[in-house]
PDB file of C-alpha atoms in Angstrom:
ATOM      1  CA  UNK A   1       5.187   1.101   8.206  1.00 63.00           C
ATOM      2  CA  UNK A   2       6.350  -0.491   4.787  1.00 84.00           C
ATOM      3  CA  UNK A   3       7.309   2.275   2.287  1.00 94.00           C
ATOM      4  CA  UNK A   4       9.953   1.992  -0.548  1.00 96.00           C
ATOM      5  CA  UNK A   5      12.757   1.444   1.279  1.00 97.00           C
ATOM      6  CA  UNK A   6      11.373  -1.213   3.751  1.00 96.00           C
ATOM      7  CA  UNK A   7       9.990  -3.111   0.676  1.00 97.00           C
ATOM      8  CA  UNK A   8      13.085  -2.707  -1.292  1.00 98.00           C
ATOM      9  CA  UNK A   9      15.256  -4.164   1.918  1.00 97.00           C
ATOM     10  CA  UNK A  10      12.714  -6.846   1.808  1.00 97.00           C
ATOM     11  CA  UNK A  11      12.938  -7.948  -1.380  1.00 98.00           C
ATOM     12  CA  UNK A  12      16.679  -8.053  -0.849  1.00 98.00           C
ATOM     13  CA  UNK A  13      16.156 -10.292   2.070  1.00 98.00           C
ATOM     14  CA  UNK A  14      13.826 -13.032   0.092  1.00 98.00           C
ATOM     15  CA  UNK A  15      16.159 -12.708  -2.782  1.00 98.00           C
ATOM     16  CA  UNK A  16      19.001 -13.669  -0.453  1.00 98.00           C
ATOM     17  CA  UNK A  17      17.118 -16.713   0.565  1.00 98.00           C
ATOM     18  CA  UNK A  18      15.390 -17.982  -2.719  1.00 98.00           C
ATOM     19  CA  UNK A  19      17.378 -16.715  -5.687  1.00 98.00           C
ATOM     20  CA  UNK A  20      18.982 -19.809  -7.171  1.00 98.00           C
ATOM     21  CA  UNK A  21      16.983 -22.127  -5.311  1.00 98.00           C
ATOM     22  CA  UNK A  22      14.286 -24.957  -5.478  1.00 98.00           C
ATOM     23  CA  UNK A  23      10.846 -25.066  -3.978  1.00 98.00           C
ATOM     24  CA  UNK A  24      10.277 -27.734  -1.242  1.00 98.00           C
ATOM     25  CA  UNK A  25       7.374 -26.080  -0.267  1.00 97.00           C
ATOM     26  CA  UNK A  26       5.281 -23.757  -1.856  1.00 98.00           C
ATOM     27  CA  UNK A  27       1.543 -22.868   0.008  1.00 97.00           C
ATOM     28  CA  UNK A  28      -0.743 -19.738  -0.510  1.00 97.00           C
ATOM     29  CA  UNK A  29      -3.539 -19.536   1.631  1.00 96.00           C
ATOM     30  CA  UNK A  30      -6.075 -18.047  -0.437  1.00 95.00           C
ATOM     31  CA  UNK A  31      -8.774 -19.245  -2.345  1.00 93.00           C
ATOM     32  CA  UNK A  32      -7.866 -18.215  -5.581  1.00 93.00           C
ATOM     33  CA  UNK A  33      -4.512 -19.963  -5.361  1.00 95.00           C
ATOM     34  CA  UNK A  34      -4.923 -22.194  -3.256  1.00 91.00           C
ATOM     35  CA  UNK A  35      -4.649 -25.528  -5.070  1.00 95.00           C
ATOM     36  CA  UNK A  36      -1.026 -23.642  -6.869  1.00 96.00           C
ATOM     37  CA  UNK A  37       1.968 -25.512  -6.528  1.00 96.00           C
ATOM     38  CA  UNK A  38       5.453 -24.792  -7.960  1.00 98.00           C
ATOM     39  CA  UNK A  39       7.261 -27.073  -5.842  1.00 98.00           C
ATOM     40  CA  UNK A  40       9.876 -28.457  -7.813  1.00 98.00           C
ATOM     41  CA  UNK A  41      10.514 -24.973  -9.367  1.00 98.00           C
ATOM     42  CA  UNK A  42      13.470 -22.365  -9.075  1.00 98.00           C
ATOM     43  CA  UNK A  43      12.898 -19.141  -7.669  1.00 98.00           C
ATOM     44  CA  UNK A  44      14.798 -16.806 -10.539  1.00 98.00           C
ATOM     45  CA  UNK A  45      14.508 -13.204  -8.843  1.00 98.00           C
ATOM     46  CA  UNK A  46      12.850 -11.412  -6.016  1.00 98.00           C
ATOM     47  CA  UNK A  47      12.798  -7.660  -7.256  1.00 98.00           C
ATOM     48  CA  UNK A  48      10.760  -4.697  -5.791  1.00 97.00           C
ATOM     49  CA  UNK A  49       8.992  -2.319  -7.784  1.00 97.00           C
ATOM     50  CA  UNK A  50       7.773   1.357  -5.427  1.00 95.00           C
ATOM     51  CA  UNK A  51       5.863  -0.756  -2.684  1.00 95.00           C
ATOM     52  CA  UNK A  52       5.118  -4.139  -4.770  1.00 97.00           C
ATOM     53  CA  UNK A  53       6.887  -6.944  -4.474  1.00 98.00           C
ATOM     54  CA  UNK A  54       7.662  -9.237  -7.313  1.00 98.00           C
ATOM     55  CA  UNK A  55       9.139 -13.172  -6.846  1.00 98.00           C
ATOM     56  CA  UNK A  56      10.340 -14.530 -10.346  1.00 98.00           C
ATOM     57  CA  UNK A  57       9.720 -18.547 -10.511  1.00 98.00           C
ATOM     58  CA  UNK A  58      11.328 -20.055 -13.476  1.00 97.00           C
ATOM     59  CA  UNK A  59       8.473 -21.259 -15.961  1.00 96.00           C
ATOM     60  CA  UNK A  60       7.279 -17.425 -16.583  1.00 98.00           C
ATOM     61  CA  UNK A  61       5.631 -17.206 -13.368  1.00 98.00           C
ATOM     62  CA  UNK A  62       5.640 -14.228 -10.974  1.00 98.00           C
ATOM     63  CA  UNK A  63       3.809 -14.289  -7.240  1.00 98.00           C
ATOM     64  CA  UNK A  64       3.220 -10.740  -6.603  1.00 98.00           C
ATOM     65  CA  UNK A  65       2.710  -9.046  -3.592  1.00 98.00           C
ATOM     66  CA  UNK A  66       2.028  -6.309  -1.264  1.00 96.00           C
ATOM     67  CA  UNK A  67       2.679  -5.054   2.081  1.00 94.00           C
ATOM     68  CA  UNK A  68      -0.072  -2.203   1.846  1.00 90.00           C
ATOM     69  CA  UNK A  69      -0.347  -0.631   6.087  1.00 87.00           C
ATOM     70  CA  UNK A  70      -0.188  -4.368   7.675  1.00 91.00           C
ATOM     71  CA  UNK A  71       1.749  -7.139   5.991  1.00 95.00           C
ATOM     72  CA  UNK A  72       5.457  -8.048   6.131  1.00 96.00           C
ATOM     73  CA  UNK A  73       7.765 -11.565   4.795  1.00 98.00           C
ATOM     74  CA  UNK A  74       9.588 -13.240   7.146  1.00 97.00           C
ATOM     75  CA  UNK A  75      12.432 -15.789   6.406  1.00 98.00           C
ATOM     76  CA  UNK A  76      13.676 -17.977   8.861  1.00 98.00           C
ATOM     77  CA  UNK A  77      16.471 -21.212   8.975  1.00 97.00           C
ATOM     78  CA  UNK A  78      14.356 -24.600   7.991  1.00 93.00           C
ATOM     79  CA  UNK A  79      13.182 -25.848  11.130  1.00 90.00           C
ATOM     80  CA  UNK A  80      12.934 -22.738  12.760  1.00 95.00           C
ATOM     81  CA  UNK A  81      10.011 -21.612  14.975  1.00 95.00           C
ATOM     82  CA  UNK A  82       7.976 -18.981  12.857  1.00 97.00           C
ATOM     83  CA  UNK A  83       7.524 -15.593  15.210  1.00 95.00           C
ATOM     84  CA  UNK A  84       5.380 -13.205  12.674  1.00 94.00           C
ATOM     85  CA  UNK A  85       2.120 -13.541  14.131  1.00 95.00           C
ATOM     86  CA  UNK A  86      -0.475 -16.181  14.764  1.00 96.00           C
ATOM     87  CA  UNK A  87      -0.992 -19.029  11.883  1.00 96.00           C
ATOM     88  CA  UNK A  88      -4.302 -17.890  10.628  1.00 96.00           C
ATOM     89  CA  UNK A  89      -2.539 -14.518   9.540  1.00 97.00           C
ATOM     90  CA  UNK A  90      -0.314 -16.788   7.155  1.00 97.00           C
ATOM     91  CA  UNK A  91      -1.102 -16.093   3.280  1.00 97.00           C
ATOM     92  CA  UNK A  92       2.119 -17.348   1.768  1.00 98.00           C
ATOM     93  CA  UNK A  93       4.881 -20.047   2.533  1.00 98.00           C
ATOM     94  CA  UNK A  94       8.244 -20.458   0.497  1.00 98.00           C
ATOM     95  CA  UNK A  95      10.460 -22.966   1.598  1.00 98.00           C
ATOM     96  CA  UNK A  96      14.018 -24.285   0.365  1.00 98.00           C
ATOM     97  CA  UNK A  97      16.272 -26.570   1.802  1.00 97.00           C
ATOM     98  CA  UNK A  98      18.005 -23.753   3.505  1.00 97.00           C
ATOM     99  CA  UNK A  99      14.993 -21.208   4.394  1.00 98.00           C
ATOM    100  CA  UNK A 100      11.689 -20.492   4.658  1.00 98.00           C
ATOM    101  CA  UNK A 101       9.819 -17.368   3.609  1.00 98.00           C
ATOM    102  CA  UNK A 102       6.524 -16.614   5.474  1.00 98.00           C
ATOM    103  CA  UNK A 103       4.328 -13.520   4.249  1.00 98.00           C
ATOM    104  CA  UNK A 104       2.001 -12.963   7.315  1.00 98.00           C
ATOM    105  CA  UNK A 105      -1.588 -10.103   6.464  1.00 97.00           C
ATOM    106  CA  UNK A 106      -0.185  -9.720   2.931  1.00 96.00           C
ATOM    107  CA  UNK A 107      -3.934  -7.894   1.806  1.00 95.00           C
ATOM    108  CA  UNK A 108      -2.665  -8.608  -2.124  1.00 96.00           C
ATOM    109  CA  UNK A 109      -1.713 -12.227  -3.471  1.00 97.00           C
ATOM    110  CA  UNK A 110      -1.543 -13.464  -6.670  1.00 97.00           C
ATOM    111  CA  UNK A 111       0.054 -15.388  -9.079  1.00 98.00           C
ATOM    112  CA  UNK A 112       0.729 -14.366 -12.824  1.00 98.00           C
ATOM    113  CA  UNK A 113       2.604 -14.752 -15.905  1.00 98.00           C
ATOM    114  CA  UNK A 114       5.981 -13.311 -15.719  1.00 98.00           C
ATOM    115  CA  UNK A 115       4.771 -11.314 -19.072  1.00 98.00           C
ATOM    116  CA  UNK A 116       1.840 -10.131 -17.475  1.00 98.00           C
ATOM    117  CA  UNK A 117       3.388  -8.306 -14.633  1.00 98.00           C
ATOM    118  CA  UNK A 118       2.314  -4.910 -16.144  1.00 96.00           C
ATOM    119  CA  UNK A 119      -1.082  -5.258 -15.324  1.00 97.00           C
ATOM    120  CA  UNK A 120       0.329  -5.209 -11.530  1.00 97.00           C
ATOM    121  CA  UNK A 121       2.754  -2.496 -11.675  1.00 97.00           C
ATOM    122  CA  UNK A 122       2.846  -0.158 -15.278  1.00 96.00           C
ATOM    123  CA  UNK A 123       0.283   2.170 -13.837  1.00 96.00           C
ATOM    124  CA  UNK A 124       3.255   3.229 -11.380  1.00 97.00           C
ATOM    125  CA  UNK A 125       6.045   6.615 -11.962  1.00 97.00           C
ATOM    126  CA  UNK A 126       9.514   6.500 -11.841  1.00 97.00           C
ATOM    127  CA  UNK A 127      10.434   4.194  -8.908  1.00 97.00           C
ATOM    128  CA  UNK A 128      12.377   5.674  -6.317  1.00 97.00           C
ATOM    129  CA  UNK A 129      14.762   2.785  -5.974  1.00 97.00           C
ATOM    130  CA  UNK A 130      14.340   1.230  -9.258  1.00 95.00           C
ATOM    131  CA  UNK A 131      16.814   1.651 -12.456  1.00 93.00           C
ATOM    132  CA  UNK A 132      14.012   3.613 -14.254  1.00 90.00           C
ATOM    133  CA  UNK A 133      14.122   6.673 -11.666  1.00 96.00           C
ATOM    134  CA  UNK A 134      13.792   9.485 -13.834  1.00 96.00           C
ATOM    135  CA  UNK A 135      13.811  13.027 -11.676  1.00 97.00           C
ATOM    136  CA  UNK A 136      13.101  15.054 -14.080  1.00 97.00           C
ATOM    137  CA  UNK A 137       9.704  12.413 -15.009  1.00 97.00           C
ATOM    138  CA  UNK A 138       8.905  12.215 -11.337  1.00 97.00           C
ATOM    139  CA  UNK A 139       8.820  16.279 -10.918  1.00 98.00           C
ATOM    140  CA  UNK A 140       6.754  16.950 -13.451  1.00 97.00           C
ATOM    141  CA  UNK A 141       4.058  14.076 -12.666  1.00 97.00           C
ATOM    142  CA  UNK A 142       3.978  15.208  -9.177  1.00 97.00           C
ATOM    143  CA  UNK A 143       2.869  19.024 -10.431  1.00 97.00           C
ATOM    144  CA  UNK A 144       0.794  18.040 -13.149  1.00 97.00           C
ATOM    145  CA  UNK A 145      -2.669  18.408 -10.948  1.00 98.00           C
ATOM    146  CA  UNK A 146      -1.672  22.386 -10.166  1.00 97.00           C
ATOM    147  CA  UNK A 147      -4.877  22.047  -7.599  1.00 97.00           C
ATOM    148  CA  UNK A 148      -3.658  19.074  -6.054  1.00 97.00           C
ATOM    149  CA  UNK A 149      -2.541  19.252  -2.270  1.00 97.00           C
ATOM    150  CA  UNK A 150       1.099  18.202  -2.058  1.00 97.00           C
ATOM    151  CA  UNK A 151       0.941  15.537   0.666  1.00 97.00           C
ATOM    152  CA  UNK A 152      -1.825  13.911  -1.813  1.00 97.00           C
ATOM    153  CA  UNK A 153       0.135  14.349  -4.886  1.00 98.00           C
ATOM    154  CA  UNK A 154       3.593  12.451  -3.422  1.00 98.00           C
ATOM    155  CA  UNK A 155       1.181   9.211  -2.117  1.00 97.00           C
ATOM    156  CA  UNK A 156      -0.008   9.039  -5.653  1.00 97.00           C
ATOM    157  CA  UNK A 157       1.983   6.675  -6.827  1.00 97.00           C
ATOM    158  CA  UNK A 158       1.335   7.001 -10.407  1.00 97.00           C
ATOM    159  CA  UNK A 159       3.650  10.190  -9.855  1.00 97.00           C
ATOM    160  CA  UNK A 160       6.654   8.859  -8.185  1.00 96.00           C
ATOM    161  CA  UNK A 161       6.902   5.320  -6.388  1.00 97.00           C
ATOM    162  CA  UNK A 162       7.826   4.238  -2.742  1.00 97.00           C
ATOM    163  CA  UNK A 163       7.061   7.417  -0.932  1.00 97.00           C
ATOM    164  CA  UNK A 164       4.284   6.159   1.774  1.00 95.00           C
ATOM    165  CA  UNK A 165       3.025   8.318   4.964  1.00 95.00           C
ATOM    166  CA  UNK A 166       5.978   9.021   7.066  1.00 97.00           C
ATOM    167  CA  UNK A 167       7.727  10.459   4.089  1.00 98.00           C
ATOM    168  CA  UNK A 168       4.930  12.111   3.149  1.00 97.00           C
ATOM    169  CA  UNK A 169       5.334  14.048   6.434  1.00 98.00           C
ATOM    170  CA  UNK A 170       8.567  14.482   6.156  1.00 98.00           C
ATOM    171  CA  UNK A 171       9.697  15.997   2.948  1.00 98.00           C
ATOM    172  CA  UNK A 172       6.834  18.889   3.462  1.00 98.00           C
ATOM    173  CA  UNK A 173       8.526  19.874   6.447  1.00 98.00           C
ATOM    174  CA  UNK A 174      12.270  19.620   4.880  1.00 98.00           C
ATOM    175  CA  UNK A 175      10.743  21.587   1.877  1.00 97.00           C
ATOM    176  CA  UNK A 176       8.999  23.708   4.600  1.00 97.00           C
ATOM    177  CA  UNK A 177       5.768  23.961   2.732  1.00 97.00           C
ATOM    178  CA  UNK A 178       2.557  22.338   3.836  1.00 97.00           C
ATOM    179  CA  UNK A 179       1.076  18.944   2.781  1.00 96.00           C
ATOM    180  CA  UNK A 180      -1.954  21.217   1.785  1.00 96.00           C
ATOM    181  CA  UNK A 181      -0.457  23.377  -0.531  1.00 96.00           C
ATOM    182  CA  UNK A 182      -1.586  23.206  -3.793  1.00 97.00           C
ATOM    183  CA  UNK A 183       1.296  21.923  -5.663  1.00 97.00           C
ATOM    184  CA  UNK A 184       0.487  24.383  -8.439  1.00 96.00           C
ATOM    185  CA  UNK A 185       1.869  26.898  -5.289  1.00 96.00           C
ATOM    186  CA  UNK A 186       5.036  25.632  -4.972  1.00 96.00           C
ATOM    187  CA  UNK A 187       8.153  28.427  -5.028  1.00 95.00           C
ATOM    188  CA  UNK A 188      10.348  27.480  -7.815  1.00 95.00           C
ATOM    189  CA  UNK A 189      13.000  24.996  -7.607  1.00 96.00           C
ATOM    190  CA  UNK A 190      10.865  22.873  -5.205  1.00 97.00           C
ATOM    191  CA  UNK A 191       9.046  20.023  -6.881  1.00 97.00           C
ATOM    192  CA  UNK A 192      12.814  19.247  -8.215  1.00 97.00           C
ATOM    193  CA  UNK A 193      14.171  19.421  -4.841  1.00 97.00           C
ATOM    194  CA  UNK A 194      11.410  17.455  -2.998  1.00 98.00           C
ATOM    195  CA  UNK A 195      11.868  14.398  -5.475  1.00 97.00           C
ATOM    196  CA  UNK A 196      15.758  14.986  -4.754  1.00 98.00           C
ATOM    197  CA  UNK A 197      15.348  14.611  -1.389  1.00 98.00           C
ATOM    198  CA  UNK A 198      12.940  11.933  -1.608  1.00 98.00           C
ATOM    199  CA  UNK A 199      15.371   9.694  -3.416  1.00 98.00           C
ATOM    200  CA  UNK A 200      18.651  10.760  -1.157  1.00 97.00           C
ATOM    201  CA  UNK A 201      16.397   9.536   1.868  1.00 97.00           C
ATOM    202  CA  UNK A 202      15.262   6.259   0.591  1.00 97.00           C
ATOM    203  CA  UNK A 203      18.333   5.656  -0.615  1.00 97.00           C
ATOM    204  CA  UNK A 204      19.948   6.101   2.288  1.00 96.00           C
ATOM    205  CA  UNK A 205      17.049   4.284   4.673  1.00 96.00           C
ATOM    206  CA  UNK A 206      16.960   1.319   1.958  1.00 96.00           C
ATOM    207  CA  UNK A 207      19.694  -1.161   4.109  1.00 95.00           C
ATOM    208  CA  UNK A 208      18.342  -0.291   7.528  1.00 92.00           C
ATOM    209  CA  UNK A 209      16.362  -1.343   9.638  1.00 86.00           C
ATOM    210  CA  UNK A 210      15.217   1.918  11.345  1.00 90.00           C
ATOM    211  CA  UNK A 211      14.459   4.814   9.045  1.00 94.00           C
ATOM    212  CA  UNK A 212      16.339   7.862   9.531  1.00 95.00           C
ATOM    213  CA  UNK A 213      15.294  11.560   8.266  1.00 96.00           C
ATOM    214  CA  UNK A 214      17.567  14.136  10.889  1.00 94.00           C
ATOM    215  CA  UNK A 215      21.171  14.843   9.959  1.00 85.00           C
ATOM    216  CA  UNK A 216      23.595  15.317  13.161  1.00 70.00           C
ATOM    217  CA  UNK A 217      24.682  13.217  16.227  1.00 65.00           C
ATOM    218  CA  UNK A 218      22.414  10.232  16.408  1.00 60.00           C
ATOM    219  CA  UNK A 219      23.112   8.780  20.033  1.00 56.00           C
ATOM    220  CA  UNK A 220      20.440  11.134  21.215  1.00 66.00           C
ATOM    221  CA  UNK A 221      18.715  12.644  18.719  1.00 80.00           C
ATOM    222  CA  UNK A 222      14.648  11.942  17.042  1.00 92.00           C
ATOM    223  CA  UNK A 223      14.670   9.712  14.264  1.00 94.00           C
ATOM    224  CA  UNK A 224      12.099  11.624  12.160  1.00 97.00           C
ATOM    225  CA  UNK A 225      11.622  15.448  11.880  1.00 97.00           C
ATOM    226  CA  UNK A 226       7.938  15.406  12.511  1.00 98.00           C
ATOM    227  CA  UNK A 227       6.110  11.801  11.741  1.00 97.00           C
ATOM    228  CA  UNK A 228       4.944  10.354  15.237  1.00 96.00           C
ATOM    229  CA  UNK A 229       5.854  13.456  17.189  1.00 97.00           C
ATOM    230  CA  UNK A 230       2.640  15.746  17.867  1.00 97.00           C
ATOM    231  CA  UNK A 231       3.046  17.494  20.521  1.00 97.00           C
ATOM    232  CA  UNK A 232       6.692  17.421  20.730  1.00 97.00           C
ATOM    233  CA  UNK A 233       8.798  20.376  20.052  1.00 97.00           C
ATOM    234  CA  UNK A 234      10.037  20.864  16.602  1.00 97.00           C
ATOM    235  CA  UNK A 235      13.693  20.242  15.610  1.00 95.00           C
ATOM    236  CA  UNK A 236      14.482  23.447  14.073  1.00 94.00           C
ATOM    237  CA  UNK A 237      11.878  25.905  16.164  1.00 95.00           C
ATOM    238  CA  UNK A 238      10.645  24.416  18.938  1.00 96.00           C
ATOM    239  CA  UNK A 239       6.830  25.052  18.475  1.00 97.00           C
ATOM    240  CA  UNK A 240       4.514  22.121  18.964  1.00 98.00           C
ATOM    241  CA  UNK A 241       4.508  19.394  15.713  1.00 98.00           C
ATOM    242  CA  UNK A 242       0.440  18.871  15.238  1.00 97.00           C
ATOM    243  CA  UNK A 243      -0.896  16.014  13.823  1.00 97.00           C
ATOM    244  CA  UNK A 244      -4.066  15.749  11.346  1.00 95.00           C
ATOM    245  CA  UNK A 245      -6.077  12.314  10.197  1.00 92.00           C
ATOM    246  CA  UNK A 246      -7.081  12.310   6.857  1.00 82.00           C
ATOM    247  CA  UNK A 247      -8.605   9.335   4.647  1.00 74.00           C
ATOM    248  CA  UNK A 248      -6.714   7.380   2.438  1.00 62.00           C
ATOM    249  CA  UNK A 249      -6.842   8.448  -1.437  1.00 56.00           C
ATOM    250  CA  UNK A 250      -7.922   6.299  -3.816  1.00 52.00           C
ATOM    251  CA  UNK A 251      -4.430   6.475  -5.634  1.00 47.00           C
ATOM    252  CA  UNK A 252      -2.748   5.286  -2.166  1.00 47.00           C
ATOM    253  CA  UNK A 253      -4.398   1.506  -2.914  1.00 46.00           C
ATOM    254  CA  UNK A 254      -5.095   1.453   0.523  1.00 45.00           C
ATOM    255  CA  UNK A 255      -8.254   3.532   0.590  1.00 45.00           C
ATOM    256  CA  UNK A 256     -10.553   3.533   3.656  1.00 50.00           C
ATOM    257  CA  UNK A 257      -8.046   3.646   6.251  1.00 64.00           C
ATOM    258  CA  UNK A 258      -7.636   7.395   8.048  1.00 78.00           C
ATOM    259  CA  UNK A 259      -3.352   8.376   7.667  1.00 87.00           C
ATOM    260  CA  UNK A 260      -2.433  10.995  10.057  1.00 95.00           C
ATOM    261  CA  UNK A 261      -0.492  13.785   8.632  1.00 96.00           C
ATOM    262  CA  UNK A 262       2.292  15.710  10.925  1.00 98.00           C
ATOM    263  CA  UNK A 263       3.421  19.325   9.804  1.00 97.00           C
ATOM    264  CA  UNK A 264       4.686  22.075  12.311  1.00 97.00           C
ATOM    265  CA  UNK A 265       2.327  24.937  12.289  1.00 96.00           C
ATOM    266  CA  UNK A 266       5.139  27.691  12.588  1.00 97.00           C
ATOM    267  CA  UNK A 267       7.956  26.163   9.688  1.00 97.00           C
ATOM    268  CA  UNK A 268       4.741  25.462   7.817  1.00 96.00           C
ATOM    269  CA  UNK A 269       2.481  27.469   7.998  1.00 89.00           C
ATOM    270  CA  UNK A 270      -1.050  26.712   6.382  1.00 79.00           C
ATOM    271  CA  UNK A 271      -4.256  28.948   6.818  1.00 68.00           C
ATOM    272  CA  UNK A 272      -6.439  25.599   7.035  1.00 72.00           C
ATOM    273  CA  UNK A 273      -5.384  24.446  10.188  1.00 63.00           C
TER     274      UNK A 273
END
């Protein structure tokens, strides 16, 4: 599931194959942009910004992008067999001499002027991997709604950006408060310490390829605290992790689609459920 750190690693990955280069191919399949063509051009930068994706093209032009529940960018060797799925799932193909970049069910697509790239990303907060993370900014957008549930609050990416479903699960249950506490509720010292941990983890996750919550031995040991584990016994109690569905928020940018939510009922305990 692409969250900060999996779009940040990806960005690091096209940069690694475009930065520097020329265009030998350059084909997005969709209608708005579909006659576009900056072959010829050099690709300048390929940075991330929360969950978008930004490709610099010299000229002032940016091709932004986003993964949302579904999409991902490929690169493979020139000449390589593409593997990411079936052709018609293709929106966007980057080639170089060297590689090729393929961005398979990418649900957002456009091209814009490098200036313009604001309209795309300036509604978002302090990125959690960017070099405007602000703490400090972060805490105090994600308590600014005192009424607001907490799981709703840290997808609202207008607070803090990069933090997508699985850590949504996960930093309740290290802060051992419930996604559905108000975040008006929350004992002092924890907004501060949720956005702390937030950044240590994607941090940490941003050059792997397998996320990683748990602390300890690793040869044997879960992966995640909670996310994907209903049922199983919880890490630091034992009782049985539960597992809600809720429907996207509006402020996700992915609304419509149900997210299940993981909490255990004992290390947080929450009267609704």
């Amino acid at each position: 599931m692409p969250e900060g750190d999996t779009v940040w690693l990806t960005a690091h990955r096209l940069r690694r194959a475009l930065a520097g280069h020329v265009l030998v191919r350059f084909d997005l399949r969709v209608p708005r942009h579909a006659t576009a063509d900056l072959t010829g051009h050099t690709v300048l930068d390929v940075v991330s910004r929360g969950k978008h994706l930004l490709t610099r093209v010299e000229g002032g032009v940016t091709l932004h992008s986003h993964l949302r529940m579904d999409g991902s960018w490929q690169v493979y060797p020139a000449g390589e067999r593409w593997r990411g799925g079936p052709a018609h799932q293709i929106r966007a193909v980057l080639g170089t001499r060297a590689d090729t970049a393929v961005g398979y069910r990418l649900p957002v697509l456009e091209l814009m002027r490098t200036a313009d790239e604001g309209t795309a990303v300036g509604h978002l907060g302090p990125d959690l991997l960017g070099p405007d993370w602000d703490p400090g900014t972060a805490a105090a957008h994600l308590t600014a709604d005192p009424a607001r549930p907490l799981g709703e609050a840290l997808l609202d990416q207008r607070n803090l950006a990069g933090i997508g479903n699985v850590y949504r699960s996960e930093l309740a249950f290290l802060a051992r408060v419930s996604p559905w506490l108000p975040v008006g509720e929350l004992p002092d010292g924890i907004p501060e310490r949720l956005v702390a941990t937030a950044h240590r983890l994607l941090e940490a996750n941003k050059t792997r390829t397998e996320r990683r919550t748990t602390s300890g031995p690793r040869a044997q040991a879960p992966r995640l605290y909670v996310y994907g584990r209903e049922g199983l016994p919880c890490l630091r109690c034992g009782a049985p992790i539960r597992r809600a569905d809720e429907p996207d928020q509006p402020a996700a940018r992915g609304a419509g689609r149900a997210r299940p939510v993981y909490w255990c009922p004992v290390c947080q305990p929450d009267p609704t459920y």
